[in-house]
Amino acid sequence: AVFGALRAGLVVVNTNPLYTAREMRHQFKDAGVRALVYLNVFGKLVEEVLPDTRIEYLIEARMGDLLPALKGWLVNSVVKSVKKMVPDYRLPQALPFRQALKQGQGHALQPVRVGLEDVAVLQYTGGTTGVSKGAMLTHGNLV
């Protein structure tokens, strides 16, 4: 998802899924996040934070999504039903990750011009001395 976003000319905003709702809400609002790819085990947190943000697009990934069919089904079933790691939540607007990949297969890549000085990632600090702040990392920083 990260490389796809970078190739599309988007700015990636990494977040710590262990953040509290307040911390995550601050980061999403501060960065102006409009799309979110998240792991379903954090769906409840996303559901809580979503109304206070400008996020319009949700893509929900599961741990077994990129594994072969049977193995992926097994991993997803164990995570949800045996380990009980997926809480109850409701995000009907979320697009499953595998479905997003399928929808994208029919589209040709439209080249996006990005330079070494263009922002690639907005990486938030740990917030140890106060509220976390976004550090702008350019494409040149990442090469």
GROMACS .gro file of C-alpha atoms in nm:
model
  143
    1ALA     CA    1   0.000   0.000   0.000
    2VAL     CA    2   0.286   0.238   0.082
    3PHE     CA    3   0.463   0.194  -0.251
    4GLY     CA    4   0.134   0.219  -0.438
    5ALA     CA    5   0.057   0.548  -0.264
    6LEU     CA    6   0.404   0.684  -0.343
    7ARG     CA    7   0.375   0.582  -0.710
    8ALA     CA    8   0.039   0.758  -0.724
    9GLY     CA    9   0.201   1.079  -0.598
   10LEU     CA   10   0.028   1.069  -0.260
   11VAL     CA   11   0.186   1.161   0.072
   12VAL     CA   12   0.209   0.865   0.310
   13VAL     CA   13   0.128   0.930   0.676
   14ASN     CA   14   0.241   0.638   0.892
   15THR     CA   15   0.057   0.594   1.219
   16ASN     CA   16   0.116   0.378   1.521
   17PRO     CA   17  -0.181   0.143   1.563
   18LEU     CA   18  -0.109   0.138   1.936
   19TYR     CA   19  -0.191   0.509   1.961
   20THR     CA   20  -0.490   0.606   2.168
   21ALA     CA   21  -0.794   0.738   1.983
   22ARG     CA   22  -0.699   1.091   2.092
   23GLU     CA   23  -0.345   1.060   1.953
   24MET     CA   24  -0.462   0.906   1.627
   25ARG     CA   25  -0.738   1.165   1.587
   26HIS     CA   26  -0.484   1.447   1.633
   27GLN     CA   27  -0.250   1.297   1.375
   28PHE     CA   28  -0.520   1.236   1.114
   29LYS     CA   29  -0.666   1.584   1.156
   30ASP     CA   30  -0.327   1.757   1.161
   31ALA     CA   31  -0.212   1.578   0.845
   32GLY     CA   32  -0.545   1.621   0.664
   33VAL     CA   33  -0.566   1.246   0.602
   34ARG     CA   34  -0.835   1.159   0.346
   35ALA     CA   35  -0.771   0.787   0.291
   36LEU     CA   36  -0.675   0.513   0.533
   37VAL     CA   37  -0.551   0.158   0.483
   38TYR     CA   38  -0.588  -0.027   0.813
   39LEU     CA   39  -0.568  -0.379   0.951
   40ASN     CA   40  -0.906  -0.516   1.063
   41VAL     CA   41  -0.778  -0.585   1.414
   42PHE     CA   42  -0.779  -0.205   1.457
   43GLY     CA   43  -1.125  -0.154   1.306
   44LYS     CA   44  -1.285  -0.053   1.637
   45LEU     CA   45  -1.031   0.226   1.683
   46VAL     CA   46  -1.086   0.345   1.325
   47GLU     CA   47  -1.462   0.345   1.386
   48GLU     CA   48  -1.412   0.562   1.694
   49VAL     CA   49  -1.178   0.812   1.530
   50LEU     CA   50  -1.342   0.839   1.187
   51PRO     CA   51  -1.628   1.085   1.263
   52ASP     CA   52  -1.381   1.351   1.382
   53THR     CA   53  -1.161   1.338   1.072
   54ARG     CA   54  -1.181   1.420   0.701
   55ILE     CA   55  -1.115   1.059   0.601
   56GLU     CA   56  -1.331   0.969   0.300
   57TYR     CA   57  -1.180   0.641   0.182
   58LEU     CA   58  -1.121   0.328   0.389
   59ILE     CA   59  -0.942   0.014   0.274
   60GLU     CA   60  -0.954  -0.275   0.519
   61ALA     CA   61  -0.674  -0.532   0.514
   62ARG     CA   62  -0.667  -0.866   0.693
   63MET     CA   63  -0.355  -1.056   0.797
   64GLY     CA   64  -0.403  -1.332   0.541
   65ASP     CA   65  -0.496  -1.113   0.244
   66LEU     CA   66  -0.177  -1.168   0.045
   67LEU     CA   67  -0.135  -1.536   0.125
   68PRO     CA   68  -0.254  -1.818  -0.103
   69ALA     CA   69  -0.633  -1.866  -0.078
   70LEU     CA   70  -0.652  -2.157   0.168
   71LYS     CA   71  -0.369  -2.034   0.389
   72GLY     CA   72  -0.514  -1.681   0.389
   73TRP     CA   73  -0.858  -1.809   0.485
   74LEU     CA   74  -0.702  -2.014   0.766
   75VAL     CA   75  -0.500  -1.721   0.902
   76ASN     CA   76  -0.799  -1.484   0.885
   77SER     CA   77  -1.025  -1.741   1.053
   78VAL     CA   78  -0.780  -1.806   1.337
   79VAL     CA   79  -0.721  -1.434   1.394
   80LYS     CA   80  -1.094  -1.361   1.407
   81SER     CA   81  -1.255  -1.670   1.559
   82VAL     CA   82  -0.984  -1.850   1.759
   83LYS     CA   83  -0.757  -1.571   1.881
   84LYS     CA   84  -1.051  -1.325   1.892
   85MET     CA   85  -0.823  -1.040   1.782
   86VAL     CA   86  -1.087  -0.868   1.566
   87PRO     CA   87  -1.331  -0.666   1.779
   88ASP     CA   88  -1.687  -0.592   1.675
   89TYR     CA   89  -1.716  -0.272   1.472
   90ARG     CA   90  -1.913  -0.139   1.179
   91LEU     CA   91  -1.747   0.033   0.883
   92PRO     CA   92  -1.971  -0.053   0.586
   93GLN     CA   93  -1.799   0.202   0.362
   94ALA     CA   94  -1.464   0.019   0.391
   95LEU     CA   95  -1.339  -0.154   0.078
   96PRO     CA   96  -1.165  -0.488   0.136
   97PHE     CA   97  -0.795  -0.474   0.041
   98ARG     CA   98  -0.818  -0.763  -0.206
   99GLN     CA   99  -1.115  -0.596  -0.376
  100ALA     CA  100  -0.918  -0.271  -0.404
  101LEU     CA  101  -0.637  -0.463  -0.574
  102LYS     CA  102  -0.883  -0.625  -0.818
  103GLN     CA  103  -1.042  -0.291  -0.902
  104GLY     CA  104  -0.701  -0.142  -0.969
  105GLN     CA  105  -0.598  -0.418  -1.212
  106GLY     CA  106  -0.809  -0.273  -1.491
  107HIS     CA  107  -0.647   0.070  -1.475
  108ALA     CA  108  -0.324   0.168  -1.645
  109LEU     CA  109  -0.072   0.346  -1.427
  110GLN     CA  110  -0.088   0.719  -1.494
  111PRO     CA  111   0.265   0.851  -1.444
  112VAL     CA  112   0.288   1.120  -1.178
  113ARG     CA  113   0.578   1.361  -1.181
  114VAL     CA  114   0.743   1.386  -0.843
  115GLY     CA  115   1.077   1.542  -0.770
  116LEU     CA  116   1.336   1.466  -0.508
  117GLU     CA  117   1.220   1.769  -0.307
  118ASP     CA  118   0.850   1.669  -0.306
  119VAL     CA  119   0.711   1.540   0.024
  120ALA     CA  120   0.676   1.161   0.021
  121VAL     CA  121   0.608   1.080   0.387
  122LEU     CA  122   0.475   1.280   0.678
  123GLN     CA  123   0.630   1.091   0.970
  124TYR     CA  124   0.501   1.185   1.312
  125THR     CA  125   0.735   1.211   1.610
  126GLY     CA  126   0.679   1.011   1.926
  127GLY     CA  127   0.532   1.311   2.107
  128THR     CA  128   0.753   1.253   2.411
  129THR     CA  129   0.787   1.628   2.477
  130GLY     CA  130   0.427   1.717   2.395
  131VAL     CA  131   0.193   1.668   2.103
  132SER     CA  132   0.346   1.467   1.817
  133LYS     CA  133   0.451   1.669   1.513
  134GLY     CA  134   0.476   1.570   1.149
  135ALA     CA  135   0.827   1.562   1.002
  136MET     CA  136   0.828   1.601   0.623
  137LEU     CA  137   1.042   1.343   0.445
  138THR     CA  138   1.101   1.407   0.076
  139HIS     CA  139   1.148   1.151  -0.199
  140GLY     CA  140   1.516   1.249  -0.190
  141ASN     CA  141   1.535   1.166   0.182
  142LEU     CA  142   1.408   0.815   0.112
  143VAL     CA  143   1.645   0.730  -0.174
   0.00000   0.00000   0.00000
